[in-house]
CSV table of C-alpha atoms and ligand atoms in Angstrom, one decimal:
chain,number,residue,atom,x,y,z
A,1,UNK,CA,-0.1,-0.1,0.1
A,2,UNK,CA,1.2,3.5,-1.3
A,3,UNK,CA,0.2,6.0,1.2
A,4,UNK,CA,1.5,3.7,3.9
A,5,UNK,CA,4.7,3.2,2.6
A,6,UNK,CA,5.2,6.5,2.3
A,7,UNK,CA,3.8,7.2,5.8
A,8,UNK,CA,6.9,4.3,7.1
A,9,UNK,CA,9.1,6.3,5.1
A,10,UNK,CA,8.4,9.5,6.5
A,11,UNK,CA,7.2,9.3,9.4
A,12,UNK,CA,9.1,6.2,10.7
A,13,UNK,CA,12.2,5.5,13.2
A,14,UNK,CA,14.0,2.2,12.6
A,15,UNK,CA,15.5,2.0,16.7
A,16,UNK,CA,17.5,-1.1,16.0
A,17,UNK,CA,17.7,-4.0,13.2
A,18,UNK,CA,14.8,-5.6,15.2
A,19,UNK,CA,12.5,-2.1,15.6
A,20,UNK,CA,10.3,0.3,13.5
A,21,UNK,CA,9.0,2.7,16.3
A,22,UNK,CA,5.9,4.0,14.4
A,23,UNK,CA,4.3,6.5,16.9
A,24,UNK,CA,3.6,9.1,14.9
A,25,UNK,CA,0.6,6.9,13.1
A,26,UNK,CA,-0.2,4.1,14.4
A,27,UNK,CA,0.9,2.8,18.0
A,28,UNK,CA,0.4,6.3,19.6
A,29,UNK,CA,-0.9,8.8,17.5
A,30,UNK,CA,-3.6,7.7,14.9
A,31,UNK,CA,-3.7,9.1,11.5
A,32,UNK,CA,-8.0,8.6,11.3
A,33,UNK,CA,-7.8,8.9,6.9
A,34,UNK,CA,-4.9,6.8,6.7
A,35,UNK,CA,-6.9,4.2,9.5
A,36,UNK,CA,-10.2,4.3,7.1
A,37,UNK,CA,-7.8,3.6,3.7
A,38,UNK,CA,-6.2,0.8,5.8
A,39,UNK,CA,-9.8,-0.3,6.6
A,40,UNK,CA,-10.5,0.0,2.8
A,41,UNK,CA,-7.0,-1.9,1.7
A,42,UNK,CA,-8.4,-4.9,4.2
A,43,UNK,CA,-12.0,-5.3,3.1
A,44,UNK,CA,-10.8,-5.0,-1.0
A,45,UNK,CA,-8.7,-7.7,-0.8
A,46,UNK,CA,-11.2,-9.9,1.4
A,47,UNK,CA,-13.9,-8.6,0.7
A,48,UNK,CA,-15.5,-11.4,-1.7
A,49,UNK,CA,-14.4,-14.7,1.5
A,50,UNK,CA,-18.3,-14.1,3.1
A,51,UNK,CA,-16.7,-12.8,6.2
A,52,UNK,CA,-18.9,-12.2,9.1
A,53,UNK,CA,-16.9,-10.9,12.2
A,54,UNK,CA,-13.2,-8.8,12.3
A,55,UNK,CA,-10.6,-10.6,15.6
A,56,UNK,CA,-8.1,-8.2,16.9
A,57,UNK,CA,-6.3,-7.7,19.4
A,58,UNK,CA,-6.1,-4.7,22.4
A,59,UNK,CA,-4.3,-1.8,21.4
A,60,UNK,CA,-2.9,-0.9,18.3
A,61,UNK,CA,-5.2,-3.3,16.3
A,62,UNK,CA,-8.3,-2.0,17.2
A,63,UNK,CA,-8.0,1.2,15.1
A,64,UNK,CA,-7.3,-0.7,11.3
A,65,UNK,CA,-9.3,-3.1,12.6
A,66,UNK,CA,-12.4,-0.9,13.3
A,67,UNK,CA,-12.0,0.9,10.0
A,68,UNK,CA,-12.4,-2.5,8.5
A,69,UNK,CA,-15.1,-3.6,10.0
A,70,UNK,CA,-16.9,0.0,9.3
A,71,UNK,CA,-16.0,-1.1,5.7
A,72,UNK,CA,-17.2,-4.9,5.9
A,73,UNK,CA,-19.8,-3.7,7.7
A,74,UNK,CA,-19.8,-6.5,10.1
A,75,UNK,CA,-19.0,-6.2,14.4
A,76,UNK,CA,-15.4,-6.8,15.4
A,77,UNK,CA,-14.1,-8.3,18.7
A,78,UNK,CA,-11.0,-6.9,19.9
A,79,UNK,CA,-9.4,-9.9,22.4
A,80,UNK,CA,-8.5,-8.8,25.8
A,81,UNK,CA,-4.8,-9.7,27.1
A,82,UNK,CA,-5.6,-8.3,31.4
A,83,UNK,CA,-8.7,-8.2,32.8
A,84,UNK,CA,-11.6,-6.0,32.6
A,85,UNK,CA,-14.6,-5.0,34.2
A,86,UNK,CA,-17.6,-6.7,32.2
A,87,UNK,CA,-15.4,-9.1,30.6
A,88,UNK,CA,-16.8,-11.8,32.6
A,89,UNK,CA,-19.3,-14.8,30.3
A,90,UNK,CA,-18.0,-18.5,29.2
A,91,UNK,CA,-14.4,-17.2,27.6
A,92,UNK,CA,-12.1,-18.6,24.9
A,93,UNK,CA,-8.7,-18.7,25.7
A,94,UNK,CA,-5.1,-18.9,24.6
A,95,UNK,CA,-1.3,-18.6,25.7
A,96,UNK,CA,1.0,-15.7,23.8
A,97,UNK,CA,4.6,-16.2,24.5
A,98,UNK,CA,6.5,-13.2,24.7
A,99,UNK,CA,10.3,-13.2,23.9
A,100,UNK,CA,10.7,-9.2,24.5
A,101,UNK,CA,9.5,-9.7,28.0
A,102,UNK,CA,9.9,-13.7,29.1
A,103,UNK,CA,6.6,-14.0,30.0
A,104,UNK,CA,3.7,-16.0,28.6
A,105,UNK,CA,0.2,-14.2,28.6
A,106,UNK,CA,-3.5,-14.7,28.3
A,107,UNK,CA,-5.5,-13.5,25.5
A,108,UNK,CA,-9.1,-13.8,26.0
A,109,UNK,CA,-12.3,-13.6,24.1
A,110,UNK,CA,-16.3,-14.3,25.3
A,111,UNK,CA,-17.5,-17.5,23.5
A,112,UNK,CA,-21.4,-15.5,22.7
A,113,UNK,CA,-19.7,-13.3,19.9
A,114,UNK,CA,-17.8,-16.5,18.0
A,115,UNK,CA,-20.1,-19.6,16.3
A,116,UNK,CA,-19.1,-22.5,13.7
A,117,UNK,CA,-21.0,-19.4,11.4
A,118,UNK,CA,-18.4,-17.3,11.9
A,119,UNK,CA,-16.0,-16.8,9.1
A,120,UNK,CA,-13.3,-14.6,10.8
A,121,UNK,CA,-10.6,-12.1,9.5
A,122,UNK,CA,-7.8,-11.2,12.2
A,123,UNK,CA,-6.2,-8.3,11.7
A,124,UNK,CA,-3.3,-6.6,13.4
A,125,UNK,CA,-1.0,-3.5,13.5
A,126,UNK,CA,2.7,-5.5,13.6
A,127,UNK,CA,3.8,-9.5,12.3
A,128,UNK,CA,6.5,-9.9,13.6
A,129,UNK,CA,7.1,-13.8,15.5
A,130,UNK,CA,3.2,-14.3,15.0
A,131,UNK,CA,2.3,-15.1,18.2
A,132,UNK,CA,-0.4,-13.0,19.4
A,133,UNK,CA,-1.1,-13.5,15.7
A,134,UNK,CA,-1.2,-17.4,16.0
A,135,UNK,CA,-3.5,-17.0,19.6
A,136,UNK,CA,-5.7,-15.2,17.5
A,137,UNK,CA,-6.2,-18.0,14.7
A,138,UNK,CA,-6.7,-20.0,17.8
A,139,UNK,CA,-9.4,-18.5,19.2
A,140,UNK,CA,-10.6,-18.7,16.5
A,141,UNK,CA,-10.2,-21.9,15.9
A,142,UNK,CA,-11.6,-23.1,19.1
A,143,UNK,CA,-15.4,-21.8,18.3
A,144,UNK,CA,-14.6,-23.9,15.1
A,145,UNK,CA,-15.1,-20.6,13.3
A,146,UNK,CA,-13.1,-20.2,9.7
A,147,UNK,CA,-10.2,-17.6,9.3
A,148,UNK,CA,-11.1,-16.2,6.3
A,149,UNK,CA,-7.0,-15.1,6.7
A,150,UNK,CA,-4.6,-12.5,8.9
A,151,UNK,CA,-4.4,-8.9,7.5
A,152,UNK,CA,-1.2,-6.8,9.4
A,153,UNK,CA,-0.6,-3.2,8.6
A,154,UNK,CA,3.5,-4.1,8.5
A,155,UNK,CA,4.9,-7.5,8.6
A,156,UNK,CA,8.6,-7.6,9.6
A,157,UNK,CA,9.5,-10.1,7.2
A,158,UNK,CA,12.6,-10.9,7.8
A,159,UNK,CA,10.8,-12.5,11.3
A,160,UNK,CA,9.4,-15.6,10.8
A,161,UNK,CA,6.1,-14.9,11.5
A,162,UNK,CA,4.7,-14.7,8.4
A,163,UNK,CA,6.9,-17.8,6.4
A,164,UNK,CA,5.1,-19.5,10.0
A,165,UNK,CA,1.3,-18.4,9.7
A,166,UNK,CA,1.6,-19.1,5.7
A,167,UNK,CA,3.2,-22.8,6.0
A,168,UNK,CA,0.3,-23.5,8.8
A,169,UNK,CA,-2.4,-22.5,5.3
A,170,UNK,CA,-3.3,-19.2,6.3
A,171,UNK,CA,-3.7,-17.0,4.2
A,172,UNK,CA,-1.6,-13.9,5.2
A,173,UNK,CA,-2.5,-10.0,3.5
A,174,UNK,CA,0.2,-7.5,4.7
A,175,UNK,CA,-0.5,-4.0,3.0
A,176,UNK,CA,3.6,-3.1,4.0
A,177,UNK,CA,6.2,-5.6,4.2
A,178,UNK,CA,9.6,-4.9,5.7
A,179,UNK,CA,12.7,-7.1,4.4
A,180,UNK,CA,15.4,-5.3,6.9
A,181,UNK,CA,16.1,-2.4,9.2
A,182,UNK,CA,19.9,-2.9,9.0
A,183,UNK,CA,21.4,0.4,8.5
A,184,UNK,CA,18.8,2.6,10.6
A,185,UNK,CA,17.0,2.2,7.1
A,186,UNK,CA,13.7,0.9,5.9
A,187,UNK,CA,13.8,-1.5,3.2
A,188,UNK,CA,10.5,-3.1,1.4
A,189,UNK,CA,10.2,-6.6,0.3
A,190,UNK,CA,10.0,-5.7,-3.6
A,191,UNK,CA,12.9,-3.1,-3.1
A,192,UNK,CA,15.9,-5.8,-2.8
B,1,UNK,CA,-28.0,9.9,20.7
B,2,UNK,CA,-31.6,7.8,20.4
B,3,UNK,CA,-29.5,5.4,18.5
B,4,UNK,CA,-26.9,5.0,21.1
B,5,UNK,CA,-29.5,4.8,24.0
B,6,UNK,CA,-32.1,2.2,22.1
B,7,UNK,CA,-28.8,0.5,21.7
B,8,UNK,CA,-28.4,0.6,25.6
B,9,UNK,CA,-31.7,-0.6,26.3
B,10,UNK,CA,-31.7,-3.8,23.5
B,11,UNK,CA,-28.3,-4.2,24.3
B,12,UNK,CA,-27.4,-3.3,27.7
B,13,UNK,CA,-27.0,-5.7,30.6
B,14,UNK,CA,-27.8,-4.0,34.2
B,15,UNK,CA,-24.6,-6.4,36.4
B,16,UNK,CA,-25.5,-4.1,39.6
B,17,UNK,CA,-26.8,-0.7,40.4
B,18,UNK,CA,-23.3,0.3,39.7
B,19,UNK,CA,-22.1,-0.7,36.2
B,20,UNK,CA,-24.4,-1.5,33.1
B,21,UNK,CA,-22.0,-3.9,30.6
B,22,UNK,CA,-22.3,-2.8,26.8
B,23,UNK,CA,-19.6,-6.0,25.7
B,24,UNK,CA,-21.9,-6.8,22.4
B,25,UNK,CA,-21.2,-3.1,21.3
B,26,UNK,CA,-18.8,-0.4,22.9
B,27,UNK,CA,-16.3,-3.0,25.7
B,28,UNK,CA,-15.6,-5.6,23.5
B,29,UNK,CA,-17.1,-6.3,20.4
B,30,UNK,CA,-18.1,-3.2,18.6
B,31,UNK,CA,-20.4,-1.9,15.9
B,32,UNK,CA,-18.5,0.1,13.7
B,33,UNK,CA,-21.6,2.2,12.0
B,34,UNK,CA,-22.4,2.9,15.4
B,35,UNK,CA,-19.0,3.9,15.9
B,36,UNK,CA,-19.3,6.0,13.6
B,37,UNK,CA,-22.6,7.7,14.0
B,38,UNK,CA,-21.2,8.4,17.3
B,39,UNK,CA,-17.6,10.2,15.9
B,40,UNK,CA,-20.4,12.3,13.8
B,41,UNK,CA,-21.8,13.2,17.5
B,42,UNK,CA,-18.8,14.2,18.9
B,43,UNK,CA,-17.2,16.3,15.8
B,44,UNK,CA,-20.9,18.7,15.7
B,45,UNK,CA,-20.6,19.5,19.3
B,46,UNK,CA,-17.3,19.9,19.0
B,47,UNK,CA,-16.5,21.2,15.4
B,48,UNK,CA,-16.8,25.2,16.5
B,49,UNK,CA,-14.4,25.3,19.1
B,50,UNK,CA,-10.9,25.2,16.9
B,51,UNK,CA,-10.0,21.2,18.1
B,52,UNK,CA,-6.1,20.0,17.0
B,53,UNK,CA,-6.1,16.6,18.4
B,54,UNK,CA,-8.4,14.1,20.5
B,55,UNK,CA,-7.0,12.4,23.7
B,56,UNK,CA,-8.0,9.2,24.5
B,57,UNK,CA,-6.7,6.6,26.6
B,58,UNK,CA,-6.6,2.4,25.6
B,59,UNK,CA,-8.9,-0.2,25.1
B,60,UNK,CA,-13.0,1.5,24.8
B,61,UNK,CA,-12.1,4.8,24.1
B,62,UNK,CA,-9.8,3.8,21.0
B,63,UNK,CA,-13.1,3.3,18.7
B,64,UNK,CA,-15.1,6.6,19.6
B,65,UNK,CA,-12.1,8.5,19.3
B,66,UNK,CA,-10.6,7.4,16.0
B,67,UNK,CA,-14.2,8.3,14.5
B,68,UNK,CA,-14.0,11.2,15.9
B,69,UNK,CA,-10.9,11.8,15.1
B,70,UNK,CA,-12.1,11.0,10.8
B,71,UNK,CA,-15.0,13.4,11.1
B,72,UNK,CA,-12.7,16.5,12.5
B,73,UNK,CA,-9.7,15.2,10.5
B,74,UNK,CA,-7.5,15.6,13.1
B,75,UNK,CA,-4.8,13.5,14.7
B,76,UNK,CA,-5.4,11.0,17.4
B,77,UNK,CA,-3.4,9.9,20.3
B,78,UNK,CA,-3.9,7.4,23.2
B,79,UNK,CA,-2.9,7.8,26.8
B,80,UNK,CA,-1.0,4.4,27.8
B,81,UNK,CA,-2.2,2.9,30.7
B,82,UNK,CA,1.3,0.4,30.6
B,83,UNK,CA,4.9,-0.5,29.3
B,84,UNK,CA,4.7,-0.5,25.5
B,85,UNK,CA,7.9,-1.8,23.5
B,86,UNK,CA,8.3,2.1,21.5
B,87,UNK,CA,6.5,4.8,24.0
B,88,UNK,CA,10.1,5.6,25.3
B,89,UNK,CA,10.1,9.0,24.7
B,90,UNK,CA,9.9,11.9,26.9
B,91,UNK,CA,6.3,11.9,28.3
B,92,UNK,CA,3.7,14.0,30.4
B,93,UNK,CA,2.5,11.2,33.0
B,94,UNK,CA,-0.7,11.2,35.5
B,95,UNK,CA,-1.8,9.5,37.8
B,96,UNK,CA,-5.2,7.4,38.3
B,97,UNK,CA,-6.5,6.2,41.2
B,98,UNK,CA,-8.7,3.2,40.8
B,99,UNK,CA,-11.5,2.1,43.4
B,100,UNK,CA,-12.4,-0.7,41.7
B,101,UNK,CA,-9.0,-2.5,42.0
B,102,UNK,CA,-8.1,-0.4,45.0
B,103,UNK,CA,-4.6,1.0,43.4
B,104,UNK,CA,-3.0,4.0,41.1
B,105,UNK,CA,-1.9,3.7,38.1
B,106,UNK,CA,0.2,5.9,35.9
B,107,UNK,CA,-0.8,6.5,32.9
B,108,UNK,CA,1.0,8.3,29.8
B,109,UNK,CA,1.5,10.0,26.8
B,110,UNK,CA,5.1,11.1,24.5
B,111,UNK,CA,5.7,14.7,25.4
B,112,UNK,CA,6.2,15.4,21.5
B,113,UNK,CA,2.5,15.0,20.3
B,114,UNK,CA,1.4,17.9,22.4
B,115,UNK,CA,2.0,21.5,22.8
B,116,UNK,CA,1.1,24.8,23.6
B,117,UNK,CA,-1.2,25.6,20.3
B,118,UNK,CA,-2.9,22.6,20.6
B,119,UNK,CA,-6.6,22.3,21.7
B,120,UNK,CA,-7.8,19.2,22.8
B,121,UNK,CA,-10.9,17.3,22.9
B,122,UNK,CA,-10.9,14.4,25.7
B,123,UNK,CA,-12.5,11.6,24.6
B,124,UNK,CA,-13.9,8.0,26.3
B,125,UNK,CA,-15.5,5.5,26.3
B,126,UNK,CA,-17.6,5.8,30.5
B,127,UNK,CA,-17.3,8.9,33.1
B,128,UNK,CA,-18.0,7.4,36.5
B,129,UNK,CA,-15.9,9.0,39.0
B,130,UNK,CA,-13.7,10.7,36.4
B,131,UNK,CA,-10.2,10.1,37.6
B,132,UNK,CA,-9.8,8.6,33.5
B,133,UNK,CA,-11.2,12.0,32.7
B,134,UNK,CA,-9.1,13.9,35.6
B,135,UNK,CA,-5.9,12.3,34.6
B,136,UNK,CA,-6.8,12.5,30.6
B,137,UNK,CA,-7.0,17.2,31.1
B,138,UNK,CA,-3.8,16.7,33.8
B,139,UNK,CA,-1.6,15.5,30.7
B,140,UNK,CA,-3.3,18.4,28.5
B,141,UNK,CA,-2.6,21.1,31.6
B,142,UNK,CA,0.8,19.3,31.2
B,143,UNK,CA,1.2,20.4,28.3
B,144,UNK,CA,0.2,23.7,28.2
B,145,UNK,CA,-2.7,23.0,26.0
B,146,UNK,CA,-6.7,24.2,25.7
B,147,UNK,CA,-9.0,22.0,27.0
B,148,UNK,CA,-11.6,22.1,24.5
B,149,UNK,CA,-13.8,19.7,26.6
B,150,UNK,CA,-14.5,15.8,27.6
B,151,UNK,CA,-16.3,13.7,25.0
B,152,UNK,CA,-18.2,10.8,27.0
B,153,UNK,CA,-20.1,7.9,25.3
B,154,UNK,CA,-21.7,6.9,28.7
B,155,UNK,CA,-22.3,9.2,31.8
B,156,UNK,CA,-23.7,7.8,34.8
B,157,UNK,CA,-24.1,11.1,36.6
B,158,UNK,CA,-25.0,9.4,39.4
B,159,UNK,CA,-22.0,8.7,40.1
B,160,UNK,CA,-19.7,12.1,40.3
B,161,UNK,CA,-17.4,12.3,37.9
B,162,UNK,CA,-19.6,14.5,35.5
B,163,UNK,CA,-20.3,17.2,38.0
B,164,UNK,CA,-16.9,16.9,39.8
B,165,UNK,CA,-15.2,18.0,36.0
B,166,UNK,CA,-18.2,20.3,34.7
B,167,UNK,CA,-17.5,22.0,38.6
B,168,UNK,CA,-14.0,22.0,37.6
B,169,UNK,CA,-14.7,23.8,34.1
B,170,UNK,CA,-14.9,21.7,31.9
B,171,UNK,CA,-17.6,21.1,29.5
B,172,UNK,CA,-18.4,17.9,29.5
B,173,UNK,CA,-20.5,16.4,26.7
B,174,UNK,CA,-22.0,12.8,27.0
B,175,UNK,CA,-23.9,10.5,24.2
B,176,UNK,CA,-26.1,8.9,27.0
B,177,UNK,CA,-26.5,10.1,30.9
B,178,UNK,CA,-28.4,7.6,33.1
B,179,UNK,CA,-29.6,8.4,36.4
B,180,UNK,CA,-29.9,5.0,37.6
B,181,UNK,CA,-29.6,1.0,37.4
B,182,UNK,CA,-31.3,0.7,40.1
B,183,UNK,CA,-34.0,-2.7,39.7
B,184,UNK,CA,-31.9,-3.8,36.9
B,185,UNK,CA,-33.1,-1.3,34.5
B,186,UNK,CA,-31.6,1.6,32.5
B,187,UNK,CA,-33.3,4.8,33.1
B,188,UNK,CA,-32.2,7.8,31.3
B,189,UNK,CA,-31.3,11.7,32.8
B,190,UNK,CA,-34.5,13.1,31.0
B,191,UNK,CA,-37.0,10.7,31.8
B,192,UNK,CA,-36.5,10.9,35.7
C,201,G4P,N1,6.3,-0.6,17.0
C,201,G4P,C1,6.3,-1.9,16.8
C,201,G4P,N2,6.0,-2.4,17.2
C,201,G4P,C2,6.6,-4.2,17.1
C,201,G4P,C3,7.2,-3.8,16.4
C,201,G4P,N3,7.7,-5.8,16.8
C,201,G4P,C4,6.9,-6.2,17.4
C,201,G4P,N4,6.3,-4.7,18.1
C,201,G4P,C5,5.1,-4.9,19.3
C,201,G4P,O1,6.1,-5.0,19.9
C,201,G4P,C6,5.0,-6.1,21.3
C,201,G4P,C7,5.5,-7.3,21.9
C,201,G4P,O2,4.7,-8.2,22.2
C,201,G4P,P1,5.7,-9.6,22.4
C,201,G4P,O3,4.3,-10.0,22.5
C,201,G4P,O4,6.3,-8.4,23.6
C,201,G4P,O5,7.2,-9.8,21.1
C,201,G4P,P2,8.2,-10.3,21.0
C,201,G4P,O6,7.6,-12.1,21.1
C,201,G4P,O7,8.0,-10.2,19.6
C,201,G4P,O8,8.9,-10.4,22.1
C,201,G4P,C8,3.6,-6.4,20.5
C,201,G4P,O9,3.1,-5.4,20.9
C,201,G4P,P3,1.4,-5.1,21.2
C,201,G4P,O10,1.4,-5.9,22.0
C,201,G4P,O11,0.2,-5.8,20.0
C,201,G4P,O12,1.1,-3.4,21.9
C,201,G4P,P4,0.2,-2.4,22.0
C,201,G4P,O13,0.4,-1.5,20.5
C,201,G4P,O14,-0.7,-3.5,20.4
C,201,G4P,O15,-0.4,-2.2,22.6
C,201,G4P,C9,4.1,-6.3,19.2
C,201,G4P,O16,2.5,-5.7,18.3
C,201,G4P,C10,8.4,-3.5,15.8
C,201,G4P,O17,9.3,-3.6,14.9
C,201,G4P,N5,8.0,-1.8,16.0
C,202,G4P,N1,-18.9,-1.5,31.1
C,202,G4P,C1,-18.5,-0.5,32.3
C,202,G4P,N2,-17.4,-0.7,32.6
C,202,G4P,C2,-17.4,0.4,33.5
C,202,G4P,C3,-18.7,1.8,34.4
C,202,G4P,N3,-18.2,2.1,35.0
C,202,G4P,C4,-16.9,2.3,34.7
C,202,G4P,N4,-16.3,1.6,34.1
C,202,G4P,C5,-14.9,0.7,33.6
C,202,G4P,O1,-14.2,0.4,34.5
C,202,G4P,C6,-12.9,0.3,34.6
C,202,G4P,C7,-12.7,0.8,36.0
C,202,G4P,O2,-12.2,1.3,36.4
C,202,G4P,P1,-11.4,1.8,37.9
C,202,G4P,O3,-10.5,3.0,36.8
C,202,G4P,O4,-10.9,0.9,38.5
C,202,G4P,O5,-12.1,2.9,38.1
C,202,G4P,P2,-12.9,3.2,39.0
C,202,G4P,O6,-12.3,4.0,40.8
C,202,G4P,O7,-14.0,3.3,39.3
C,202,G4P,O8,-13.3,1.7,40.3
C,202,G4P,C8,-12.8,1.5,33.4
C,202,G4P,O9,-12.1,1.0,32.2
C,202,G4P,P3,-11.7,1.4,31.7
C,202,G4P,O10,-9.7,1.2,32.3
C,202,G4P,O11,-11.1,2.4,30.6
C,202,G4P,O12,-11.2,-0.1,30.4
C,202,G4P,P4,-11.1,0.0,29.1
C,202,G4P,O13,-12.1,-1.6,28.9
C,202,G4P,O14,-11.0,0.9,28.3
C,202,G4P,O15,-9.5,-1.3,28.9
C,202,G4P,C9,-14.5,2.1,33.6
C,202,G4P,O16,-14.2,2.9,32.0
C,202,G4P,C10,-19.4,0.7,34.0
C,202,G4P,O17,-20.9,0.7,34.0
C,202,G4P,N5,-19.9,0.2,33.2
């Protein structure tokens, strides 16, 4: 997605070889117009897949996901990483390991929002080692729902998540795919 | 806002005299069309106030805030309640006490997204005791920014937050104001 790649080039900051900072338009400050365009792009790629619900995870996945839900005119659910005052129903849960924090967290969704009749589009902001995406797919699988695919804003293609998801048969659609963050430079997959 | 009040009557669940559960359209599953309408309503109420940025807090504030930002065509920042991988800049921080959890949490925003030239619209999903709203206003005040007002989706008017914010001179615009949750019934402020 050219608009996104331009924004990454203009405003993204390469913190180190593994981390791209995009706090000015995705992870802290958000650009609503760009979010709407990303929602349209996800909707375009998945409009023929019979998607009935979008599943994302708090917090940075919410904005792109709600815009995609608006375009596809379907509900959007965000998985919780921590306790919430009113999320007390029967839950599906999945464990997600964090390399950075060296800890395992539990993500949860309410069972009542998913059924075997649902076709789920998973959306998240970053795809790195893929643990969050696999966790969300696991929640959908526990509900016996169909996973239409995984929509990602920025995929770090030099990390294994994307390959591992695709090897498992998931369709992964990334709006930007980064091949390298070496030398403080963002390289996108086509521009080897 | 009639559409919101209808949704609350149809899908809201009164858990007890103090808590309304709206997990099916705000706090877990989100209704994108309703979110867009709420964004339009916030924009309508604040369009003449020269708002330059919207400030909300993760997680449930993000969807209504991004939709209001889309309508007003301005950036939206969500304050963090916990550490984030890339939120490492100079920060404004504020302490927010939770009666329920009996603990004080720190909320943070990056200093670089706020200046004295900004006019901030604060948006959040619930207004109860007002601690989160006061915390967000404190962040804006630390930046010497102007607070145009506080946009709330659901105000529990039987709790003190709204009165306390208004007594401090803040303009509080709530899309629905609840006077009581007694007898498992939602009563809105006009219908005494
Ligand atoms: N900006 C940025 N973030 C990255 C990058 N790579 C991964 N992340 C994010 O970092 C967070 C850390 O994820 P971990 O679960 O600790 O993953 P790990 O196994 O890779 O260490 C995740 O945010 P999260 O839990 O989804 O947080 P939130 O923003 O949704 O609250 C993930 O999206 C990157 O290059 N840049
Ligand atoms: N559904 C629902 N929620 C209510 C109600 N009253 C307050 N809340 C939410 O409960 C959470 C608890 O806030 P606390 O900070 O512990 O507040 P407290 O002083 O009132 O105990 C807040 O969610 P949060 O921290 O903003 O969580 P998040 O959803 O944004 O992640 C607040 O918005 C209610 O009647 N119904």
